PDB file of C-alpha atoms and ligand atoms in Angstrom:
ATOM      1  CA  MET A   1     -67.396  32.429  21.903  1.00  0.00           C
ATOM      2  CA  THR A   2     -66.075  29.202  22.824  1.00  0.00           C
ATOM      3  CA  ASN A   3     -62.924  28.689  25.108  1.00  0.00           C
ATOM      4  CA  LEU A   4     -59.735  28.854  23.298  1.00  0.00           C
ATOM      5  CA  ALA A   5     -59.251  24.380  24.091  1.00  0.00           C
ATOM      6  CA  GLU A   6     -62.628  23.865  22.450  1.00  0.00           C
ATOM      7  CA  ARG A   7     -62.102  26.371  19.267  1.00  0.00           C
ATOM      8  CA  ILE A   8     -58.779  24.393  18.888  1.00  0.00           C
ATOM      9  CA  SER A   9     -60.300  21.383  18.871  1.00  0.00           C
ATOM     10  CA  GLU A  10     -63.051  22.096  16.801  1.00  0.00           C
ATOM     11  CA  ALA A  11     -60.607  23.610  14.375  1.00  0.00           C
ATOM     12  CA  ALA A  12     -58.676  20.422  14.561  1.00  0.00           C
ATOM     13  CA  ASP A  13     -61.443  18.139  14.001  1.00  0.00           C
ATOM     14  CA  PHE A  14     -62.135  19.780  10.668  1.00  0.00           C
ATOM     15  CA  VAL A  15     -58.575  19.846   9.368  1.00  0.00           C
ATOM     16  CA  ARG A  16     -58.104  16.137  10.404  1.00  0.00           C
ATOM     17  CA  GLY A  17     -60.753  15.323   7.978  1.00  0.00           C
ATOM     18  CA  GLN A  18     -58.781  16.185   5.210  1.00  0.00           C
ATOM     19  CA  CYS A  19     -55.073  14.900   5.978  1.00  0.00           C
ATOM     20  CA  SER A  20     -54.254  11.161   4.939  1.00  0.00           C
ATOM     21  CA  ALA A  21     -51.841  11.029   8.141  1.00  0.00           C
ATOM     22  CA  GLU A  22     -51.108  12.385  11.192  1.00  0.00           C
ATOM     23  CA  PRO A  23     -48.979  15.324  10.513  1.00  0.00           C
ATOM     24  CA  ARG A  24     -45.033  15.003  12.762  1.00  0.00           C
ATOM     25  CA  VAL A  25     -43.799  18.427  11.316  1.00  0.00           C
ATOM     26  CA  GLY A  26     -45.407  21.916  11.064  1.00  0.00           C
ATOM     27  CA  LEU A  27     -44.324  24.141   8.452  1.00  0.00           C
ATOM     28  CA  ILE A  28     -45.078  28.462   8.454  1.00  0.00           C
ATOM     29  CA  LEU A  29     -43.558  29.641   5.169  1.00  0.00           C
ATOM     30  CA  GLY A  30     -43.090  33.733   5.978  1.00  0.00           C
ATOM     31  CA  THR A  31     -43.637  35.976   3.389  1.00  0.00           C
ATOM     32  CA  GLY A  32     -41.591  35.087  -0.202  1.00  0.00           C
ATOM     33  CA  LEU A  33     -40.627  32.266   1.001  1.00  0.00           C
ATOM     34  CA  GLY A  34     -43.650  29.523  -0.508  1.00  0.00           C
ATOM     35  CA  GLY A  35     -41.836  27.920  -3.136  1.00  0.00           C
ATOM     36  CA  LEU A  36     -40.803  25.072  -0.711  1.00  0.00           C
ATOM     37  CA  ALA A  37     -45.079  24.313  -0.683  1.00  0.00           C
ATOM     38  CA  GLU A  38     -44.603  23.166  -4.275  1.00  0.00           C
ATOM     39  CA  GLN A  39     -41.961  20.579  -2.846  1.00  0.00           C
ATOM     40  CA  ILE A  40     -44.983  18.589  -0.807  1.00  0.00           C
ATOM     41  CA  ASP A  41     -46.943  15.561  -2.275  1.00  0.00           C
ATOM     42  CA  THR A  42     -50.370  17.410  -0.958  1.00  0.00           C
ATOM     43  CA  ASP A  43     -53.197  15.612   0.196  1.00  0.00           C
ATOM     44  CA  ALA A  44     -55.433  18.723   0.480  1.00  0.00           C
ATOM     45  CA  ARG A  45     -54.925  22.842   0.617  1.00  0.00           C
ATOM     46  CA  ILE A  46     -57.357  24.153   3.066  1.00  0.00           C
ATOM     47  CA  ALA A  47     -58.139  27.519   2.701  1.00  0.00           C
ATOM     48  CA  TYR A  48     -57.958  29.503   5.900  1.00  0.00           C
ATOM     49  CA  GLU A  49     -61.271  30.908   5.872  1.00  0.00           C
ATOM     50  CA  ASP A  50     -62.924  27.408   5.510  1.00  0.00           C
ATOM     51  CA  ILE A  51     -61.338  26.035   8.898  1.00  0.00           C
ATOM     52  CA  PRO A  52     -63.473  26.987  12.433  1.00  0.00           C
ATOM     53  CA  HIS A  53     -62.119  29.550  14.483  1.00  0.00           C
ATOM     54  CA  PHE A  54     -59.295  30.791  12.345  1.00  0.00           C
ATOM     55  CA  PRO A  55     -58.696  34.024  11.830  1.00  0.00           C
ATOM     56  CA  HIS A  56     -60.149  35.774   8.751  1.00  0.00           C
ATOM     57  CA  SER A  57     -58.582  37.571   6.324  1.00  0.00           C
ATOM     58  CA  THR A  58     -58.736  41.532   6.896  1.00  0.00           C
ATOM     59  CA  VAL A  59     -56.352  42.446   4.600  1.00  0.00           C
ATOM     60  CA  GLU A  60     -56.148  42.041   0.550  1.00  0.00           C
ATOM     61  CA  SER A  61     -53.340  40.010   0.079  1.00  0.00           C
ATOM     62  CA  HIS A  62     -53.171  36.450  -1.226  1.00  0.00           C
ATOM     63  CA  ALA A  63     -55.453  34.097   0.579  1.00  0.00           C
ATOM     64  CA  GLY A  64     -53.613  31.860   3.109  1.00  0.00           C
ATOM     65  CA  ARG A  65     -53.912  28.268   3.278  1.00  0.00           C
ATOM     66  CA  LEU A  66     -52.907  25.035   5.385  1.00  0.00           C
ATOM     67  CA  VAL A  67     -51.022  22.458   3.079  1.00  0.00           C
ATOM     68  CA  CYS A  68     -51.033  19.018   4.111  1.00  0.00           C
ATOM     69  CA  GLY A  69     -49.349  16.135   2.762  1.00  0.00           C
ATOM     70  CA  ASN A  70     -45.603  14.417   2.639  1.00  0.00           C
ATOM     71  CA  LEU A  71     -42.709  16.649   2.368  1.00  0.00           C
ATOM     72  CA  SER A  72     -39.653  14.226   2.357  1.00  0.00           C
ATOM     73  CA  GLY A  73     -41.808  11.185   2.815  1.00  0.00           C
ATOM     74  CA  VAL A  74     -42.832  13.057   6.271  1.00  0.00           C
ATOM     75  CA  PRO A  75     -46.437  13.887   6.802  1.00  0.00           C
ATOM     76  CA  LEU A  76     -46.621  17.336   7.590  1.00  0.00           C
ATOM     77  CA  LEU A  77     -48.804  20.360   7.615  1.00  0.00           C
ATOM     78  CA  ALA A  78     -47.510  23.745   6.021  1.00  0.00           C
ATOM     79  CA  MET A  79     -48.919  27.036   6.266  1.00  0.00           C
ATOM     80  CA  GLU A  80     -48.870  28.948   3.048  1.00  0.00           C
ATOM     81  CA  GLY A  81     -49.215  32.694   4.589  1.00  0.00           C
ATOM     82  CA  ARG A  82     -49.108  33.690   8.200  1.00  0.00           C
ATOM     83  CA  PHE A  83     -50.972  36.047  10.088  1.00  0.00           C
ATOM     84  CA  HIS A  84     -49.064  39.409  11.830  1.00  0.00           C
ATOM     85  CA  TYR A  85     -49.585  40.943  14.468  1.00  0.00           C
ATOM     86  CA  TYR A  86     -49.636  44.298  12.123  1.00  0.00           C
ATOM     87  CA  GLU A  87     -52.319  43.419  10.393  1.00  0.00           C
ATOM     88  CA  GLY A  88     -54.533  43.726  13.706  1.00  0.00           C
ATOM     89  CA  TYR A  89     -54.918  40.464  14.674  1.00  0.00           C
ATOM     90  CA  SER A  90     -54.522  39.568  18.583  1.00  0.00           C
ATOM     91  CA  LEU A  91     -51.111  37.295  19.204  1.00  0.00           C
ATOM     92  CA  GLU A  92     -53.913  34.483  20.343  1.00  0.00           C
ATOM     93  CA  GLN A  93     -55.366  34.705  16.776  1.00  0.00           C
ATOM     94  CA  VAL A  94     -51.494  34.782  15.441  1.00  0.00           C
ATOM     95  CA  THR A  95     -50.504  31.826  17.174  1.00  0.00           C
ATOM     96  CA  PHE A  96     -53.945  30.211  16.955  1.00  0.00           C
ATOM     97  CA  PRO A  97     -52.965  27.962  14.281  1.00  0.00           C
ATOM     98  CA  VAL A  98     -49.554  26.806  15.987  1.00  0.00           C
ATOM     99  CA  ARG A  99     -52.159  25.816  19.148  1.00  0.00           C
ATOM    100  CA  VAL A 100     -54.163  23.657  16.315  1.00  0.00           C
ATOM    101  CA  MET A 101     -50.751  22.237  14.979  1.00  0.00           C
ATOM    102  CA  LYS A 102     -50.132  20.638  18.369  1.00  0.00           C
ATOM    103  CA  GLU A 103     -53.762  19.307  18.341  1.00  0.00           C
ATOM    104  CA  LEU A 104     -53.302  17.615  15.253  1.00  0.00           C
ATOM    105  CA  GLY A 105     -50.117  15.949  16.368  1.00  0.00           C
ATOM    106  CA  VAL A 106     -47.335  18.272  15.329  1.00  0.00           C
ATOM    107  CA  GLU A 107     -43.820  17.660  17.321  1.00  0.00           C
ATOM    108  CA  ILE A 108     -41.462  19.626  15.454  1.00  0.00           C
ATOM    109  CA  LEU A 109     -42.607  23.047  14.309  1.00  0.00           C
ATOM    110  CA  ILE A 110     -40.042  24.845  11.324  1.00  0.00           C
ATOM    111  CA  ILE A 111     -40.709  28.629  11.177  1.00  0.00           C
ATOM    112  CA  THR A 112     -39.446  30.925   8.451  1.00  0.00           C
ATOM    113  CA  ASN A 113     -39.678  34.308   8.169  1.00  0.00           C
ATOM    114  CA  ALA A 114     -37.972  37.456   6.095  1.00  0.00           C
ATOM    115  CA  ALA A 115     -35.600  39.703   8.023  1.00  0.00           C
ATOM    116  CA  GLY A 116     -33.944  42.474   8.222  1.00  0.00           C
ATOM    117  CA  GLY A 117     -30.011  41.804   8.715  1.00  0.00           C
ATOM    118  CA  MET A 118     -28.162  44.122  11.429  1.00  0.00           C
ATOM    119  CA  ASN A 119     -24.958  42.091  11.877  1.00  0.00           C
ATOM    120  CA  PRO A 120     -22.638  43.477   9.159  1.00  0.00           C
ATOM    121  CA  GLN A 121     -20.894  40.152   8.579  1.00  0.00           C
ATOM    122  CA  PHE A 122     -24.397  39.191   6.965  1.00  0.00           C
ATOM    123  CA  ALA A 123     -25.400  39.126   3.599  1.00  0.00           C
ATOM    124  CA  LEU A 124     -28.436  39.420   1.332  1.00  0.00           C
ATOM    125  CA  ALA A 125     -30.114  36.359   0.874  1.00  0.00           C
ATOM    126  CA  ASP A 126     -28.303  34.333   3.747  1.00  0.00           C
ATOM    127  CA  LEU A 127     -30.011  32.209   5.805  1.00  0.00           C
ATOM    128  CA  MET A 128     -29.963  32.274   9.791  1.00  0.00           C
ATOM    129  CA  ILE A 129     -30.630  29.627  11.622  1.00  0.00           C
ATOM    130  CA  ILE A 130     -32.453  31.636  15.068  1.00  0.00           C
ATOM    131  CA  GLU A 131     -30.737  30.540  17.987  1.00  0.00           C
ATOM    132  CA  ASP A 132     -32.094  32.785  20.637  1.00  0.00           C
ATOM    133  CA  HIS A 133     -34.918  35.665  20.064  1.00  0.00           C
ATOM    134  CA  ILE A 134     -35.513  39.207  21.855  1.00  0.00           C
ATOM    135  CA  ASP A 135     -39.421  39.651  22.052  1.00  0.00           C
ATOM    136  CA  PHE A 136     -39.915  43.409  21.662  1.00  0.00           C
ATOM    137  CA  MET A 137     -43.928  43.465  20.697  1.00  0.00           C
ATOM    138  CA  PRO A 138     -45.944  45.172  22.429  1.00  0.00           C
ATOM    139  CA  GLU A 139     -48.327  41.990  23.654  1.00  0.00           C
ATOM    140  CA  ASN A 140     -47.940  38.329  24.605  1.00  0.00           C
ATOM    141  CA  PRO A 141     -49.777  35.366  23.005  1.00  0.00           C
ATOM    142  CA  LEU A 142     -49.747  34.001  26.543  1.00  0.00           C
ATOM    143  CA  ARG A 143     -51.459  36.751  28.103  1.00  0.00           C
ATOM    144  CA  GLY A 144     -54.566  36.275  30.431  1.00  0.00           C
ATOM    145  CA  VAL A 145     -55.897  33.355  32.305  1.00  0.00           C
ATOM    146  CA  ASN A 146     -53.602  30.274  31.766  1.00  0.00           C
ATOM    147  CA  ASP A 147     -55.419  26.860  30.496  1.00  0.00           C
ATOM    148  CA  ASP A 148     -53.457  24.593  31.878  1.00  0.00           C
ATOM    149  CA  SER A 149     -54.193  21.721  29.659  1.00  0.00           C
ATOM    150  CA  LEU A 150     -52.506  23.705  26.898  1.00  0.00           C
ATOM    151  CA  GLY A 151     -49.416  24.632  28.796  1.00  0.00           C
ATOM    152  CA  PRO A 152     -47.644  25.895  32.037  1.00  0.00           C
ATOM    153  CA  ARG A 153     -48.134  29.614  33.228  1.00  0.00           C
ATOM    154  CA  PHE A 154     -44.536  30.295  33.119  1.00  0.00           C
ATOM    155  CA  PRO A 155     -43.018  28.431  30.519  1.00  0.00           C
ATOM    156  CA  ASP A 156     -39.247  28.198  30.164  1.00  0.00           C
ATOM    157  CA  MET A 157     -37.077  30.485  28.022  1.00  0.00           C
ATOM    158  CA  ALA A 158     -33.675  29.089  28.409  1.00  0.00           C
ATOM    159  CA  GLU A 159     -34.062  27.021  25.053  1.00  0.00           C
ATOM    160  CA  PRO A 160     -36.862  28.383  22.827  1.00  0.00           C
ATOM    161  CA  TYR A 161     -35.336  26.503  19.830  1.00  0.00           C
ATOM    162  CA  ASP A 162     -33.768  23.410  20.189  1.00  0.00           C
ATOM    163  CA  GLN A 163     -30.407  22.688  20.076  1.00  0.00           C
ATOM    164  CA  LYS A 164     -30.341  19.459  18.073  1.00  0.00           C
ATOM    165  CA  LEU A 165     -32.572  20.596  15.485  1.00  0.00           C
ATOM    166  CA  ILE A 166     -30.277  23.527  15.268  1.00  0.00           C
ATOM    167  CA  ALA A 167     -27.149  21.268  15.209  1.00  0.00           C
ATOM    168  CA  THR A 168     -28.914  19.090  12.616  1.00  0.00           C
ATOM    169  CA  ALA A 169     -29.642  21.822  10.050  1.00  0.00           C
ATOM    170  CA  GLN A 170     -26.217  23.321  10.709  1.00  0.00           C
ATOM    171  CA  GLN A 171     -24.851  20.113   9.520  1.00  0.00           C
ATOM    172  CA  ALA A 172     -27.363  19.667   6.501  1.00  0.00           C
ATOM    173  CA  ALA A 173     -26.324  23.519   5.524  1.00  0.00           C
ATOM    174  CA  LEU A 174     -22.758  22.411   5.815  1.00  0.00           C
ATOM    175  CA  GLU A 175     -22.912  19.152   3.561  1.00  0.00           C
ATOM    176  CA  MET A 176     -24.814  20.983   0.908  1.00  0.00           C
ATOM    177  CA  GLY A 177     -22.753  23.889   0.869  1.00  0.00           C
ATOM    178  CA  ILE A 178     -25.720  26.260   1.546  1.00  0.00           C
ATOM    179  CA  PRO A 179     -24.722  29.741   3.453  1.00  0.00           C
ATOM    180  CA  CYS A 180     -25.937  29.364   6.713  1.00  0.00           C
ATOM    181  CA  GLN A 181     -25.345  32.014   9.802  1.00  0.00           C
ATOM    182  CA  LYS A 182     -26.473  31.493  13.183  1.00  0.00           C
ATOM    183  CA  GLY A 183     -27.836  34.406  15.657  1.00  0.00           C
ATOM    184  CA  VAL A 184     -30.435  36.355  17.913  1.00  0.00           C
ATOM    185  CA  PHE A 185     -33.371  37.290  16.177  1.00  0.00           C
ATOM    186  CA  VAL A 186     -35.567  40.524  17.645  1.00  0.00           C
ATOM    187  CA  ALA A 187     -39.277  40.510  16.784  1.00  0.00           C
ATOM    188  CA  VAL A 188     -41.089  44.207  16.575  1.00  0.00           C
ATOM    189  CA  ALA A 189     -44.775  44.702  16.021  1.00  0.00           C
ATOM    190  CA  GLY A 190     -44.384  46.696  12.571  1.00  0.00           C
ATOM    191  CA  PRO A 191     -45.221  47.625  10.157  1.00  0.00           C
ATOM    192  CA  ASN A 192     -43.045  50.191   9.452  1.00  0.00           C
ATOM    193  CA  LEU A 193     -39.732  49.795   9.186  1.00  0.00           C
ATOM    194  CA  GLU A 194     -36.972  51.178  11.416  1.00  0.00           C
ATOM    195  CA  THR A 195     -35.382  54.237  12.108  1.00  0.00           C
ATOM    196  CA  ARG A 196     -31.440  54.415  12.206  1.00  0.00           C
ATOM    197  CA  ALA A 197     -31.589  54.824  15.534  1.00  0.00           C
ATOM    198  CA  GLU A 198     -34.042  51.959  16.252  1.00  0.00           C
ATOM    199  CA  TYR A 199     -31.745  49.645  14.172  1.00  0.00           C
ATOM    200  CA  ARG A 200     -28.501  51.174  16.108  1.00  0.00           C
ATOM    201  CA  MET A 201     -30.685  50.188  19.660  1.00  0.00           C
ATOM    202  CA  LEU A 202     -31.603  46.680  18.331  1.00  0.00           C
ATOM    203  CA  ARG A 203     -28.196  45.789  17.227  1.00  0.00           C
ATOM    204  CA  ALA A 204     -26.995  47.077  20.726  1.00  0.00           C
ATOM    205  CA  MET A 205     -29.440  44.653  22.603  1.00  0.00           C
ATOM    206  CA  GLY A 206     -27.926  41.668  20.965  1.00  0.00           C
ATOM    207  CA  ALA A 207     -29.952  41.039  18.008  1.00  0.00           C
ATOM    208  CA  ASP A 208     -28.529  40.287  14.228  1.00  0.00           C
ATOM    209  CA  VAL A 209     -31.791  40.387  12.868  1.00  0.00           C
ATOM    210  CA  VAL A 210     -35.195  42.164  12.873  1.00  0.00           C
ATOM    211  CA  GLY A 211     -38.361  41.015  11.725  1.00  0.00           C
ATOM    212  CA  MET A 212     -41.984  41.399  12.214  1.00  0.00           C
ATOM    213  CA  SER A 213     -43.089  37.440  12.708  1.00  0.00           C
ATOM    214  CA  THR A 214     -41.893  34.403  14.296  1.00  0.00           C
ATOM    215  CA  VAL A 215     -41.579  35.124  18.175  1.00  0.00           C
ATOM    216  CA  PRO A 216     -45.282  34.742  18.874  1.00  0.00           C
ATOM    217  CA  GLU A 217     -45.085  31.360  17.203  1.00  0.00           C
ATOM    218  CA  ALA A 218     -42.044  29.890  18.954  1.00  0.00           C
ATOM    219  CA  ILE A 219     -43.674  31.746  22.665  1.00  0.00           C
ATOM    220  CA  VAL A 220     -46.722  28.974  21.825  1.00  0.00           C
ATOM    221  CA  ALA A 221     -44.679  26.356  20.734  1.00  0.00           C
ATOM    222  CA  LYS A 222     -42.642  26.774  24.001  1.00  0.00           C
ATOM    223  CA  HIS A 223     -45.956  26.551  26.112  1.00  0.00           C
ATOM    224  CA  ALA A 224     -47.657  23.965  24.092  1.00  0.00           C
ATOM    225  CA  GLY A 225     -44.263  21.619  24.144  1.00  0.00           C
ATOM    226  CA  LEU A 226     -43.263  21.525  20.773  1.00  0.00           C
ATOM    227  CA  ARG A 227     -39.560  21.666  19.414  1.00  0.00           C
ATOM    228  CA  THR A 228     -38.909  24.419  17.275  1.00  0.00           C
ATOM    229  CA  LEU A 229     -36.209  25.015  14.436  1.00  0.00           C
ATOM    230  CA  ALA A 230     -36.703  28.629  12.514  1.00  0.00           C
ATOM    231  CA  PHE A 231     -34.812  30.406   9.802  1.00  0.00           C
ATOM    232  CA  SER A 232     -34.382  33.781   8.643  1.00  0.00           C
ATOM    233  CA  VAL A 233     -33.513  35.576   5.107  1.00  0.00           C
ATOM    234  CA  VAL A 234     -31.517  38.203   5.355  1.00  0.00           C
ATOM    235  CA  THR A 235     -33.985  40.371   2.736  1.00  0.00           C
ATOM    236  CA  ASP A 236     -32.547  43.920   3.540  1.00  0.00           C
ATOM    237  CA  MET A 237     -29.579  45.252   4.805  1.00  0.00           C
ATOM    238  CA  CYS A 238     -30.200  47.644   8.146  1.00  0.00           C
ATOM    239  CA  LEU A 239     -27.003  49.006   8.608  1.00  0.00           C
ATOM    240  CA  PRO A 240     -27.460  52.691  10.314  1.00  0.00           C
ATOM    241  CA  ASP A 241     -24.658  54.413   8.674  1.00  0.00           C
ATOM    242  CA  ALA A 242     -25.265  53.040   5.504  1.00  0.00           C
ATOM    243  CA  LEU A 243     -29.120  52.689   5.419  1.00  0.00           C
ATOM    244  CA  GLU A 244     -30.709  52.830   2.245  1.00  0.00           C
ATOM    245  CA  PRO A 245     -34.739  53.380   1.786  1.00  0.00           C
ATOM    246  CA  VAL A 246     -36.597  49.906   1.361  1.00  0.00           C
ATOM    247  CA  ASN A 247     -37.796  48.734  -1.855  1.00  0.00           C
ATOM    248  CA  ILE A 248     -40.469  46.171  -1.474  1.00  0.00           C
ATOM    249  CA  GLU A 249     -39.714  44.785  -4.829  1.00  0.00           C
ATOM    250  CA  LYS A 250     -35.727  44.252  -4.180  1.00  0.00           C
ATOM    251  CA  ILE A 251     -36.642  42.893  -0.677  1.00  0.00           C
ATOM    252  CA  LEU A 252     -39.317  40.233  -2.087  1.00  0.00           C
ATOM    253  CA  ALA A 253     -36.301  39.392  -5.316  1.00  0.00           C
ATOM    254  CA  VAL A 254     -34.203  38.823  -2.424  1.00  0.00           C
ATOM    255  CA  ALA A 255     -36.530  36.715  -0.326  1.00  0.00           C
ATOM    256  CA  ALA A 256     -37.271  34.356  -3.378  1.00  0.00           C
ATOM    257  CA  ARG A 257     -33.033  33.794  -3.937  1.00  0.00           C
ATOM    258  CA  GLY A 258     -33.266  32.823   0.398  1.00  0.00           C
ATOM    259  CA  GLY A 259     -36.603  30.844  -0.274  1.00  0.00           C
ATOM    260  CA  ASP A 260     -34.498  28.761  -2.911  1.00  0.00           C
ATOM    261  CA  ARG A 261     -32.045  28.009  -0.370  1.00  0.00           C
ATOM    262  CA  LEU A 262     -34.566  27.179   2.157  1.00  0.00           C
ATOM    263  CA  ALA A 263     -36.265  24.821  -0.499  1.00  0.00           C
ATOM    264  CA  LYS A 264     -33.258  23.029  -0.532  1.00  0.00           C
ATOM    265  CA  LEU A 265     -32.374  22.712   3.029  1.00  0.00           C
ATOM    266  CA  ILE A 266     -35.527  22.320   4.770  1.00  0.00           C
ATOM    267  CA  PRO A 267     -36.766  18.957   2.950  1.00  0.00           C
ATOM    268  CA  ARG A 268     -33.240  17.687   3.836  1.00  0.00           C
ATOM    269  CA  VAL A 269     -33.665  18.198   7.294  1.00  0.00           C
ATOM    270  CA  VAL A 270     -36.943  17.344   7.740  1.00  0.00           C
ATOM    271  CA  ALA A 271     -35.499  13.922   6.882  1.00  0.00           C
ATOM    272  CA  ASP A 272     -32.887  13.962   9.166  1.00  0.00           C
ATOM    273  CA  ILE A 273     -35.100  14.642  11.796  1.00  0.00           C
ATOM    274  CA  ALA A 274     -37.964  12.777  11.437  1.00  0.00           C
TER     275      ALA A 274
HETATM  276  N1  LIG B 301     -37.132  45.123  10.004  1.00  0.00           N
HETATM  277  C1  LIG B 301     -38.411  44.574  10.559  1.00  0.00           C
HETATM  278  N2  LIG B 301     -38.553  44.077   9.405  1.00  0.00           N
HETATM  279  C2  LIG B 301     -37.968  43.507   8.545  1.00  0.00           C
HETATM  280  C3  LIG B 301     -37.140  44.164   8.080  1.00  0.00           C
HETATM  281  C4  LIG B 301     -36.715  45.167   8.715  1.00  0.00           C
HETATM  282  O1  LIG B 301     -35.596  45.708   8.437  1.00  0.00           O
HETATM  283  N3  LIG B 301     -36.810  43.569   6.619  1.00  0.00           N
HETATM  284  C5  LIG B 301     -37.833  41.998   6.663  1.00  0.00           C
HETATM  285  N4  LIG B 301     -38.433  42.297   7.432  1.00  0.00           N
END
């Protein structure tokens, strides 16, 4: 196996050949949030399995692809479908696409996810801008020998999510009349959802929402020197004293509602930040 920097460079060379312009923004579309991809003025859709060194899908779920094109006139790369730790990938594999985006010239990463709402003030289909996170996953994407050409050994985490981008997104949501919360995301490994006792603990730790993604990508983005903006869509309410069993159809329906809001907000945010 070649080293990480070589693998990144080979994957980036392959993708570069299919894009008309150098992407400035990277976008990761979470579960049920793929609708936004339809708004991209597309140059190419590249199946993950065609990209050298991209993780190979181990699950039956729909094939993921990298979409290269323009959104609001800004060249960007979007991941339709992401890799999750619970699928069996290492966190180096989960975050490999972020490394490739950086290599291709991306400066700003926008991450989206579906998450469980633990803050009782939140409602289903609410958007939440992630202001900070708690990493509660059992692995770290930066564990192992550090390649100093990719980033520092001990990356700072005082501001994992860019305050200027957060302010821009909040202002855009306000002007567009899109309800938008701001809060703390906690990442768990999954794939099972949490017990009542776990929700109580995660809430007491200071988290507003819980999900099974995003934090590994945000850590690698920080390591790589990208500016990150991240949104959760609240797909189910996780109130320990009023917990209902999850219903995946219901979650996907709520994700679609939140996804419609993101599909309005993100093109505007991309226009504002570019
Ligand atoms: N827990 C973890 N991940 C989730 C949840 C949850 O309740 N809802 C959506 N993703």
